[in-house]
Short mmCIF file of C-alpha atoms and ligand atoms in Angstrom, two decimals:
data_model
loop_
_atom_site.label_atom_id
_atom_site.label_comp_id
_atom_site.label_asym_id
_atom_site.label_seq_id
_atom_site.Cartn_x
_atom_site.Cartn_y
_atom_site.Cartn_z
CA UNK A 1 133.94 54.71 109.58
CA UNK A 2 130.13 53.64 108.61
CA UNK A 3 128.59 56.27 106.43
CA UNK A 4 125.17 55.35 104.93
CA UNK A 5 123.52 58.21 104.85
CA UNK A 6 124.32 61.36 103.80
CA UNK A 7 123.52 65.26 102.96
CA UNK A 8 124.91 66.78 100.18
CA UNK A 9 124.08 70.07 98.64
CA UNK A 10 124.28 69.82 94.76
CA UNK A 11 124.09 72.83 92.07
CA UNK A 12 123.54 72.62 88.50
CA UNK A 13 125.60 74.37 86.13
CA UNK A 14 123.97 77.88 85.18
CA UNK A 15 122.92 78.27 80.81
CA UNK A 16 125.16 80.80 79.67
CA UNK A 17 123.69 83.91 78.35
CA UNK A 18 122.65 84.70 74.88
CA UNK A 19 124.41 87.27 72.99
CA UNK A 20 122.76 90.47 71.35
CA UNK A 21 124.95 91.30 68.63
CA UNK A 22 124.32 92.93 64.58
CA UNK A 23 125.66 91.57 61.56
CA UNK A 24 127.44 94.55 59.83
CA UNK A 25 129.53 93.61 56.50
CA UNK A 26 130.76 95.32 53.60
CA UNK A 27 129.21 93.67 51.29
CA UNK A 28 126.47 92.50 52.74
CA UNK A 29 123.44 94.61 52.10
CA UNK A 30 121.44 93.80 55.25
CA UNK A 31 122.41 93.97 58.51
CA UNK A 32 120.48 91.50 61.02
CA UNK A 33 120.65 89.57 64.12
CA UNK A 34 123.84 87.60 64.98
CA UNK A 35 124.22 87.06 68.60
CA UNK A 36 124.39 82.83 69.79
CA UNK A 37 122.68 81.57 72.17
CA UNK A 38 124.41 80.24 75.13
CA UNK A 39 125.23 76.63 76.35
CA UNK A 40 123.05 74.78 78.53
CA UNK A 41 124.74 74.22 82.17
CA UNK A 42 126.24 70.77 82.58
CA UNK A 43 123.72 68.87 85.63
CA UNK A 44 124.77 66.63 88.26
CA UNK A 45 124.85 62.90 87.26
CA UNK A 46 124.67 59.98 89.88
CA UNK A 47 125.80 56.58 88.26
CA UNK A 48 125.52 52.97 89.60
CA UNK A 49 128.53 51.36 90.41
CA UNK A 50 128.42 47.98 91.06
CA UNK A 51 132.48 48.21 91.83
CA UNK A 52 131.27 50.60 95.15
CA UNK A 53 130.17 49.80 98.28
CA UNK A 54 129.99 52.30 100.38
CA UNK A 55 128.74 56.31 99.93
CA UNK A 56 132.28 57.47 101.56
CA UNK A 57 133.29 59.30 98.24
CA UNK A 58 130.37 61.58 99.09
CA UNK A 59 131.76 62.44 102.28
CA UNK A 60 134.38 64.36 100.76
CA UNK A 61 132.23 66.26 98.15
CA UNK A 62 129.46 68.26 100.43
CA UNK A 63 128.81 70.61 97.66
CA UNK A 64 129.54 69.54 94.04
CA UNK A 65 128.66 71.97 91.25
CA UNK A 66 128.31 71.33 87.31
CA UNK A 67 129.77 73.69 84.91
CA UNK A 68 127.97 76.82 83.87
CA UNK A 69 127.51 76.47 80.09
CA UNK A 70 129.11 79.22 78.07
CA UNK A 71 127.72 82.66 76.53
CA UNK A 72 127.04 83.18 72.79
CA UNK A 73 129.25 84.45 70.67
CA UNK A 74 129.00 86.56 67.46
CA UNK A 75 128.48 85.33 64.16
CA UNK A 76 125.25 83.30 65.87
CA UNK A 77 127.82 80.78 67.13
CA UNK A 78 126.64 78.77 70.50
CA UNK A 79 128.55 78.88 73.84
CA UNK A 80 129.76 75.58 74.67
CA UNK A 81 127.37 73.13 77.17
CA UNK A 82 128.80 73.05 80.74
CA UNK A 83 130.23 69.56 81.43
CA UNK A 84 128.17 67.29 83.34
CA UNK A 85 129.67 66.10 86.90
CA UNK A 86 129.40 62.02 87.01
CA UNK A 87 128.97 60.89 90.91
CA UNK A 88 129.81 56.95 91.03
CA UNK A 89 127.38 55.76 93.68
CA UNK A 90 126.72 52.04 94.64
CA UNK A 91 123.90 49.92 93.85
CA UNK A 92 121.17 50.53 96.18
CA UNK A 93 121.82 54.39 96.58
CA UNK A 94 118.33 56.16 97.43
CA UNK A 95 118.01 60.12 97.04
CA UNK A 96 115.74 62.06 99.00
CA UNK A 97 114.95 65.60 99.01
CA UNK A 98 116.64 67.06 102.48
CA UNK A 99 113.91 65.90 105.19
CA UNK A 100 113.08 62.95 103.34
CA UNK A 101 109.79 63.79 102.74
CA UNK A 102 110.12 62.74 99.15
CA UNK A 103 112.05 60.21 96.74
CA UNK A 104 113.84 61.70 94.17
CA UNK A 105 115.05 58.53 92.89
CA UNK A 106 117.00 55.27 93.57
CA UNK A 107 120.34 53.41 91.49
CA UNK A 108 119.62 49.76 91.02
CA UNK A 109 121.78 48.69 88.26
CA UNK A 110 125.40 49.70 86.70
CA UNK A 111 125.73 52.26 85.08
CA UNK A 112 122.13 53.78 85.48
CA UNK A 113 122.27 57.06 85.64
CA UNK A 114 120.27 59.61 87.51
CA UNK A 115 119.76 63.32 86.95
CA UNK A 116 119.74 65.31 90.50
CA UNK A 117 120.42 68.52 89.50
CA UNK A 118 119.43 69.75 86.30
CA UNK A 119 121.51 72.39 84.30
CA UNK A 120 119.88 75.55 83.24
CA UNK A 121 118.89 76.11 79.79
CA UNK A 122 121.22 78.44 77.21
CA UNK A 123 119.67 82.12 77.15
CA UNK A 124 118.58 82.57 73.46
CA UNK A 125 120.61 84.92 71.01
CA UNK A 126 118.97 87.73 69.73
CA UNK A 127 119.51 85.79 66.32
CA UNK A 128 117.50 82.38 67.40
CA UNK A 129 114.55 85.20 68.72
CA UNK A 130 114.29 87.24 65.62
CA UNK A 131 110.67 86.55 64.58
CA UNK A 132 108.87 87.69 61.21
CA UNK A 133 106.98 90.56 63.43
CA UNK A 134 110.48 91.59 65.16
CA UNK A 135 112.69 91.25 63.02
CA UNK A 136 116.15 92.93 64.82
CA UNK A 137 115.73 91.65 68.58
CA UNK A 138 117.70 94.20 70.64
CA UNK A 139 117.72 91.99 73.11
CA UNK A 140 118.87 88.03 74.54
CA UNK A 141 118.19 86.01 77.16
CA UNK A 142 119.74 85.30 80.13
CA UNK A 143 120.95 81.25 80.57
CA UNK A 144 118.58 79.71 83.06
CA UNK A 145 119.78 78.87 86.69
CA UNK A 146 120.51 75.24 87.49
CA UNK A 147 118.61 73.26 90.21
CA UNK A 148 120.05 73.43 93.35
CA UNK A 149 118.95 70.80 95.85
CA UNK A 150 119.74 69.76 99.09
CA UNK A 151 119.39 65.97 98.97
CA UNK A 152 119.88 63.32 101.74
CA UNK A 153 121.66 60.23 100.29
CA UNK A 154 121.32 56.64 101.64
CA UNK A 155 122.83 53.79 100.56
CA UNK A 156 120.34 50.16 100.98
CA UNK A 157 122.52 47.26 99.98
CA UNK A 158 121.24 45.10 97.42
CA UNK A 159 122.23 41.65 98.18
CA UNK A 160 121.34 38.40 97.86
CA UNK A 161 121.90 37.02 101.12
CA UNK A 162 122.91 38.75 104.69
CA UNK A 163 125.27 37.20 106.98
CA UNK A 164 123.18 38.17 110.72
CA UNK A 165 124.06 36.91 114.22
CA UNK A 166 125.83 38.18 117.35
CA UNK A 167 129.60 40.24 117.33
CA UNK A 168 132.37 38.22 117.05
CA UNK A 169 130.52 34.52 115.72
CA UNK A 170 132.18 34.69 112.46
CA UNK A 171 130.54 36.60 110.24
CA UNK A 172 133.67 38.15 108.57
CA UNK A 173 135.77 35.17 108.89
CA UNK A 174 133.07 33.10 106.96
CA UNK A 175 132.22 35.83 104.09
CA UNK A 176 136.57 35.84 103.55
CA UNK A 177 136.72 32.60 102.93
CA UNK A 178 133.56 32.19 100.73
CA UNK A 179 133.92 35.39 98.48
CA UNK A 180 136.02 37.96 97.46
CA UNK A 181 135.08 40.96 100.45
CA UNK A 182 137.97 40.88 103.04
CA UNK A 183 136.77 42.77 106.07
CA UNK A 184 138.51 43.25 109.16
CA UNK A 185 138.26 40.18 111.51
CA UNK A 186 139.32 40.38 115.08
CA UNK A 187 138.37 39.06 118.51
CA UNK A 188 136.23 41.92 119.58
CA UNK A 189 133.05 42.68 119.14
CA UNK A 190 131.53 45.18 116.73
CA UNK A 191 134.81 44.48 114.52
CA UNK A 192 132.73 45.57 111.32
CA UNK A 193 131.41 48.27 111.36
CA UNK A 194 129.66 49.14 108.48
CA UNK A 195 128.33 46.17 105.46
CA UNK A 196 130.59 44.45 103.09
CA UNK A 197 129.53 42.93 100.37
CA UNK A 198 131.05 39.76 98.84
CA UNK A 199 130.48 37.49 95.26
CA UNK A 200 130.40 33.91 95.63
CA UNK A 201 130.90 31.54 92.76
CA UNK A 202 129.70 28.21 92.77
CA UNK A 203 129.55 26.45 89.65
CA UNK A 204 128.03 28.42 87.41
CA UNK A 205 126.13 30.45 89.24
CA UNK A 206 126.51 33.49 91.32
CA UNK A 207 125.50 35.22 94.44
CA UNK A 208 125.82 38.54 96.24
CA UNK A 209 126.38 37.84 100.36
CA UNK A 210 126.73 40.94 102.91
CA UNK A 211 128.67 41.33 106.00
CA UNK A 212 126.97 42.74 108.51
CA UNK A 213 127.69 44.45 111.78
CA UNK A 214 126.56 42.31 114.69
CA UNK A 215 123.20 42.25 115.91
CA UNK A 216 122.91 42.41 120.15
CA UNK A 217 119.54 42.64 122.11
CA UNK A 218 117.28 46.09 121.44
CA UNK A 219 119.12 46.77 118.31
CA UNK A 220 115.81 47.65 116.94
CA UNK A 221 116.12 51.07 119.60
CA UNK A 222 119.20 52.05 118.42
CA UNK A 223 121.50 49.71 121.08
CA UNK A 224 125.17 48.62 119.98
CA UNK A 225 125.36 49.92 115.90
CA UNK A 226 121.54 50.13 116.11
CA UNK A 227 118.93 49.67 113.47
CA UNK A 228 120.64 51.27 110.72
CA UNK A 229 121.85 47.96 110.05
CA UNK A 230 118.54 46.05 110.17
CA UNK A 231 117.61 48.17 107.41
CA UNK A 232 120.71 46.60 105.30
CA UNK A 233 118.62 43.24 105.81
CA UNK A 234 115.38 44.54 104.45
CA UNK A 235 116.45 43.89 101.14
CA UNK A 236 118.25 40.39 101.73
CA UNK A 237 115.69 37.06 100.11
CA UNK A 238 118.61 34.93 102.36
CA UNK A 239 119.63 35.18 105.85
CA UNK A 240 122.50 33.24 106.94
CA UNK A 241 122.22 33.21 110.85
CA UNK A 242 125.92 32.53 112.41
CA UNK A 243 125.35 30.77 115.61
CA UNK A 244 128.58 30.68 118.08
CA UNK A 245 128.93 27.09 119.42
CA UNK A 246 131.81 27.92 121.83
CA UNK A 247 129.36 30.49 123.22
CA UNK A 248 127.16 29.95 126.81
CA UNK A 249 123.99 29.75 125.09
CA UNK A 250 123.82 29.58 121.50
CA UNK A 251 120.41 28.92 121.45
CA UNK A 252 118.92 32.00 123.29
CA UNK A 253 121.30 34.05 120.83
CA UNK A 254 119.25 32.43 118.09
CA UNK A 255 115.66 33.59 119.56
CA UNK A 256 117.16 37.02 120.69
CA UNK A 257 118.15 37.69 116.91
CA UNK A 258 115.06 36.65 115.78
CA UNK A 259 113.25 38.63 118.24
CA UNK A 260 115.60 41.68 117.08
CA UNK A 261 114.49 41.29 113.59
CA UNK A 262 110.57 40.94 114.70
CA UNK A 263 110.50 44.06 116.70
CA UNK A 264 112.14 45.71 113.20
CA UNK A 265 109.89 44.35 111.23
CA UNK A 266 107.72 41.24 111.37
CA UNK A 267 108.03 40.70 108.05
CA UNK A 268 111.78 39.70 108.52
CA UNK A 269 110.80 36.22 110.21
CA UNK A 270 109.27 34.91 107.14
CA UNK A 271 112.36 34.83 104.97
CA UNK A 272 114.19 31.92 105.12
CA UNK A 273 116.78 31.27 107.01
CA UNK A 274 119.58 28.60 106.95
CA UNK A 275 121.54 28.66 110.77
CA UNK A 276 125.18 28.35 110.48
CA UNK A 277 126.67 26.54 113.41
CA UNK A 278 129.90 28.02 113.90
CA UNK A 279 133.60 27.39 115.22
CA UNK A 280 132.75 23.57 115.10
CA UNK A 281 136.63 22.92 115.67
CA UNK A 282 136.00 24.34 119.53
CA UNK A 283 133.62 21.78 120.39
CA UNK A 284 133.88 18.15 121.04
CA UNK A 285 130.49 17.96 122.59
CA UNK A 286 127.62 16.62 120.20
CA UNK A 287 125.37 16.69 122.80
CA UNK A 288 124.50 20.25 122.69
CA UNK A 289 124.60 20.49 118.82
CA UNK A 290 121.91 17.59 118.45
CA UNK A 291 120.09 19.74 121.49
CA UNK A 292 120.19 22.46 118.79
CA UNK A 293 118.73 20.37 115.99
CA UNK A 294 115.44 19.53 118.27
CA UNK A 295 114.94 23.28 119.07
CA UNK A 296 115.81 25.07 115.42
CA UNK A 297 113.26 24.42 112.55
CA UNK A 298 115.37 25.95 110.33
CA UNK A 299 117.59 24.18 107.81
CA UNK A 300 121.20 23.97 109.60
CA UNK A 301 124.33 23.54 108.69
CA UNK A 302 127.61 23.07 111.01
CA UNK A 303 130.81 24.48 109.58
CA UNK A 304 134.36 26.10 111.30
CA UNK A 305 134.73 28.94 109.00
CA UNK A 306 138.26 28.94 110.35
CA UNK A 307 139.51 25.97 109.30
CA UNK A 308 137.25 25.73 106.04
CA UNK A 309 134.75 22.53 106.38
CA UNK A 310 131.63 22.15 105.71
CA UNK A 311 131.52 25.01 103.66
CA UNK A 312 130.69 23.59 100.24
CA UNK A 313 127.69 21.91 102.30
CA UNK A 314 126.65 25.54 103.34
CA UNK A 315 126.85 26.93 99.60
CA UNK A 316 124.90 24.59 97.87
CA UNK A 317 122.00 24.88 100.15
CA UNK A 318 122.17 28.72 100.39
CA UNK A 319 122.34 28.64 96.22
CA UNK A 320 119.10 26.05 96.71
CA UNK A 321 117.25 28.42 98.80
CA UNK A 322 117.61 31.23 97.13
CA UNK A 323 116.30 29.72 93.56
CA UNK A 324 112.96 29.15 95.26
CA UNK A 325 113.30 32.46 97.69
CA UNK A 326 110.60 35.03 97.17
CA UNK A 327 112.08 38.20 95.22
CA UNK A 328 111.62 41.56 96.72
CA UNK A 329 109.07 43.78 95.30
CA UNK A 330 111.17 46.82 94.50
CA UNK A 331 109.54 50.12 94.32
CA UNK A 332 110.15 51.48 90.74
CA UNK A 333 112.46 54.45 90.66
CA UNK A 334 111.46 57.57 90.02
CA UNK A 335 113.56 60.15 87.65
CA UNK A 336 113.95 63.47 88.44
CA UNK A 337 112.27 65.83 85.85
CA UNK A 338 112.40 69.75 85.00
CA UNK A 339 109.41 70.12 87.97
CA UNK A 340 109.49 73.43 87.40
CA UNK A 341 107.09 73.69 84.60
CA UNK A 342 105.32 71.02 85.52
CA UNK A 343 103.84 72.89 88.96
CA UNK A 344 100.12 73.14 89.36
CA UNK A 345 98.62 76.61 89.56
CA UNK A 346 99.08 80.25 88.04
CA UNK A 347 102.83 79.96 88.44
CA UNK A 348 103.08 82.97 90.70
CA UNK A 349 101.65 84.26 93.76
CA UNK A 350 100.78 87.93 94.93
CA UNK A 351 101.61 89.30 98.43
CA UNK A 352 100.37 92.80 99.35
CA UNK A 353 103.17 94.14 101.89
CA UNK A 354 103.59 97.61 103.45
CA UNK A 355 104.93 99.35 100.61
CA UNK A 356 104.32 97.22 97.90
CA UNK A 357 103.06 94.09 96.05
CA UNK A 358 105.60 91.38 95.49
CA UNK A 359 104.93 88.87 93.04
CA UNK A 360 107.05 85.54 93.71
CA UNK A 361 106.98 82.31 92.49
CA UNK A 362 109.12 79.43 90.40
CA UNK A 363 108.21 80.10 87.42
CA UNK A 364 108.30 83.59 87.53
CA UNK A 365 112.00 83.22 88.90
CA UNK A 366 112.80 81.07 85.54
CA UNK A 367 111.24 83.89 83.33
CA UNK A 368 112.75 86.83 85.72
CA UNK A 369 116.26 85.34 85.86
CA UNK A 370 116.03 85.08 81.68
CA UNK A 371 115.94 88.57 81.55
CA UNK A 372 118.44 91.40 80.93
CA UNK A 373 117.24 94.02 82.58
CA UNK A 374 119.75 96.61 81.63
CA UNK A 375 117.79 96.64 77.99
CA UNK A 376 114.54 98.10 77.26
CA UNK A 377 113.41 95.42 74.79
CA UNK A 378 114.53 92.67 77.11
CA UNK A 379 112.08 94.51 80.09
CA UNK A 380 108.74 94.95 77.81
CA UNK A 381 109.06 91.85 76.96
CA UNK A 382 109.66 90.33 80.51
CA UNK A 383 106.47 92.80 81.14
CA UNK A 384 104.49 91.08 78.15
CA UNK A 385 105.28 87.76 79.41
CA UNK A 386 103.78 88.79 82.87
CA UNK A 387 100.69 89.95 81.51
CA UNK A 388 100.60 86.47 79.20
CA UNK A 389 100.40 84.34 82.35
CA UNK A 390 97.66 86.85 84.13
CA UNK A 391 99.52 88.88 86.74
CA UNK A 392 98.16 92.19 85.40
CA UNK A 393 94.58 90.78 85.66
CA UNK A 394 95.36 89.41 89.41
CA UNK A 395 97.09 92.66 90.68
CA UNK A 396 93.87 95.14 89.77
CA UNK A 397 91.70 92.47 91.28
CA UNK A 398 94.17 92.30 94.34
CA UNK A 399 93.68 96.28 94.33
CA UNK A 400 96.99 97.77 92.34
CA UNK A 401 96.73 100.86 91.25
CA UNK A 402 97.97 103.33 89.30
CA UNK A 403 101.45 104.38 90.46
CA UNK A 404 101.48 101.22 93.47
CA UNK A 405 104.93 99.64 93.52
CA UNK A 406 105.38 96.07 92.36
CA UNK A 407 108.36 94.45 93.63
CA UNK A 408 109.25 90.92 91.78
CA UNK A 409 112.63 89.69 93.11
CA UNK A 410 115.16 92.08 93.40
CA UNK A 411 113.00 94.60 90.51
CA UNK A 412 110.75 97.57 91.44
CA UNK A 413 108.18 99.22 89.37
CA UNK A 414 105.37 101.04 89.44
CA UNK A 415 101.98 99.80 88.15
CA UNK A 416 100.42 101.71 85.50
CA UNK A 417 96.95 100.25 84.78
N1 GTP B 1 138.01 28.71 116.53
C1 GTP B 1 137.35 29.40 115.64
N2 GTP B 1 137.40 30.74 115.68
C2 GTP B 1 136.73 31.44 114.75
C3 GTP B 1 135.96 30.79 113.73
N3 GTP B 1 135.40 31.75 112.97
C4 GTP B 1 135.79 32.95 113.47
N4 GTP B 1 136.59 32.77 114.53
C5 GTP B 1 137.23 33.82 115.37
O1 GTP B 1 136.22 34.60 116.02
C6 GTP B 1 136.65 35.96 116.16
C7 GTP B 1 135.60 36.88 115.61
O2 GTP B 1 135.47 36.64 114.22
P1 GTP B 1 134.83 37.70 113.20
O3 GTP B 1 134.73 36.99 111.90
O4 GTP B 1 135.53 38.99 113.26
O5 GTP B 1 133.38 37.86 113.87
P2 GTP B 1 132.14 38.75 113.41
O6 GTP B 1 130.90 37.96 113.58
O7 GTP B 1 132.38 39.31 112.06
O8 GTP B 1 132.14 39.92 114.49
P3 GTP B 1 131.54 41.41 114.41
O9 GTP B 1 132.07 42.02 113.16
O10 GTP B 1 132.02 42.10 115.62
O11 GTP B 1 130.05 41.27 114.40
C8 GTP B 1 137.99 36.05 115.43
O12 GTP B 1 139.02 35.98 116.37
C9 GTP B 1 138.00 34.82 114.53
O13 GTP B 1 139.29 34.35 114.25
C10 GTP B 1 135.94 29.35 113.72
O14 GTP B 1 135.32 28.70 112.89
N5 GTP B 1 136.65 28.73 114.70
MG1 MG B 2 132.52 41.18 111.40
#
């Protein structure tokens, strides 16, 4: 099965909650604060893995959830952090947000790691809030909630050079015997069905080649495995284009693949090209091959991947072409940060309804889900923290009134000016 692209819903772990606890000893002559503060949530990690391939793993882990973190304890000890969940993804992985309207952030290289859903903070203890003024907090806070994020994962392969041409010229058999991949090769078309990628060695130098699914007419509209492929070839500085000698026309396959990767993107006929005449053992007649080498302008090389000649040839002049091949200007990735601070505006916004006035927004879901709202202290100060960022000031000029319910979340109370 071909999967490059896929949704996955993933949940940061929540902080746990602080702890509102008194010191009372024997011997010790004053009592005080000594409730921890609670763990932060563990987040959701992607990691580059240059030892992957494909995104199937994600197939089989729609939701995946961090730890929460753990409460405080007594004696101002700290709840443990919640353990981070570590997603091995291949090079080349992109993360959107669900519609793709944004980039969250891409894996390029092993091992980089990338944050896509943030654990919430540890609540506070009443010990780590006991100020000079308040001495004996009766109160905590509540851990913070993780992000939670639907994202849309693709995969872009990042290799060197991309192995293009029509089903069933060769494209497996020739990356099997020149690297390590080992796709499936048969006599059928559309054989592969989703990119392999392959290291070659030669001498000392390296190079990353990818398999891909054949290429037929109107590809670019979705025809045969469509264009999700040509976007596999963006990102190739190298194409090798597999020509079919036993084939009726080889030629006319050559300017209907290049047409197919015009119509994706013009850009696409500018990168050089070496055409790999194919399943040379067929064909006796030399006729049509030099009738080839008047037509082509690109470089050309004629190989039988099948019985292995010619392919040192191809290798070296591939390895030449891509030392003086243009590099692709990669977009730099972007990290995923705590956004939720970082929001333009008052934080909040005031809707008059029937019966009420709600009050919604991020930030006052961070501050709202901090609080314990079965304690007094933790409520007036919830309430002081609302009139620190303005709301007071906003509902009288909105109209509140004495005695008008104000509804934030799931909390009703009435206004009192
Ligand atoms: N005689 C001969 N047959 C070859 C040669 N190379 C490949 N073949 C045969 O051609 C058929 C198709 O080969 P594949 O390597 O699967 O072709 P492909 O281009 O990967 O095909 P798709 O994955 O469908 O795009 C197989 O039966 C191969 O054995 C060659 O050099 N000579
Ligand atoms: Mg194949």
């Amino acid at each position: 099965m071909f999967v490059d692209e896929i949704k996955v819903e993933v949940y940061g772990g929540r902080g746990g909650h602080g702890l509102v606890a008194a010191r009372r000893e024997k011997y010790v002559e004053y009592g005080g604060p000594w409730g921890g503060s609670g763990g932060n949530g563990g987040s959701v990690i992607f990691v580059g893995d240059e030892g992957k391939s494909t995104l199937m793993d994600l197939r089989y882990m729609r939701h995946i959830k961090a730890q929460n973190g753990e409460n405080g304890k007594t004696k101002g000890q700290h709840g443990a952090n919640g353990s981070h969940v570590y997603v091995k993804v291949p090079l080349g992985t992109i993360v959107f947000n669900e519609d793709k309207s944004k980039k969250i952030g891409e894996i390029i290289s092993h091992q980089q790691e990338l944050v896509v859903a943030m654990g919430g903070r540890g609540g506070r203890g009443n010990m780590a809030l006991a100020t000079q003024s308040v001495r004996y907090p009766d109160y905590a806070e509540k851990g913070d909630l993780g992000e939670t994020h639907k994202i849309t994962v693709e995969l872009k392969m990042l290799a060197d050079v991309g192995l293009i041409g029509y089903p069933s010229v060769g494209k497996s058999t020739l990356i099997s015997v020149i690297s390590n991949a080992r796709p499936k090769i048969a006599d059928y078309p559309f054989t592969t069905l989703y990119p392999h990628l392959g290291m070659v060695r030669i001498q000392d130098e390296s190079f990353v080649v990818a398999d891909l699914p054949g290429l037929i007419e109107d590809a670019h509209k979705g025809l045969g495995l469509g264009i999700r492929f040509l976007k596999h070839i963006e990102r190739c500085r190298v194409f090798l284009h597999v020509l079919d000698l036993t084939r009726d026309d080889p030629y006319q396959d050559y300017l209907a693949i290049n047409h197919e990767l015009e119509m994706y993107d013009p850009k696409l006929l500018e990168r050089p090209q070496l055409v790999v005449l194919n399943k040379s053992d067929c064909v006796e007649n030399q006729e049509m091959i030099d009738a080839l080498k008047e037509k082509i302008s690109h470089p050309m090389v004629i190989i039988s991947a099948l019985e292995q000649t010619h392919l040192d040839t191809l290798l070296y002049k591939t390895s030449d072409m891509l030392k003086v091949a243009p590099k692709i200007v990669e977009e730099t990735p972007i990290e995923l940060k705590d956004y939720i601070f970082q929001e333009e505006g008052p934080g909040y916004e005031i809707i008059r309804t029937a019966d009420a006035y709600e009050v919604t927004g991020d930030k006052l879901k961070v501050l709202f889900e901090r609080t314990d709202f079965t304690r007094d202290e933790a409520v007036k100060r919830f309430a002081r923290q609302l009139r620190a960022m303005g709301v007071d000031d906003a509902l009288r000029e909105k109209g509140a009134q004495n005695g008008d319910t104000i509804r934030i979340f799931t909390y009703e109370f009435e206004f009192i000016d």
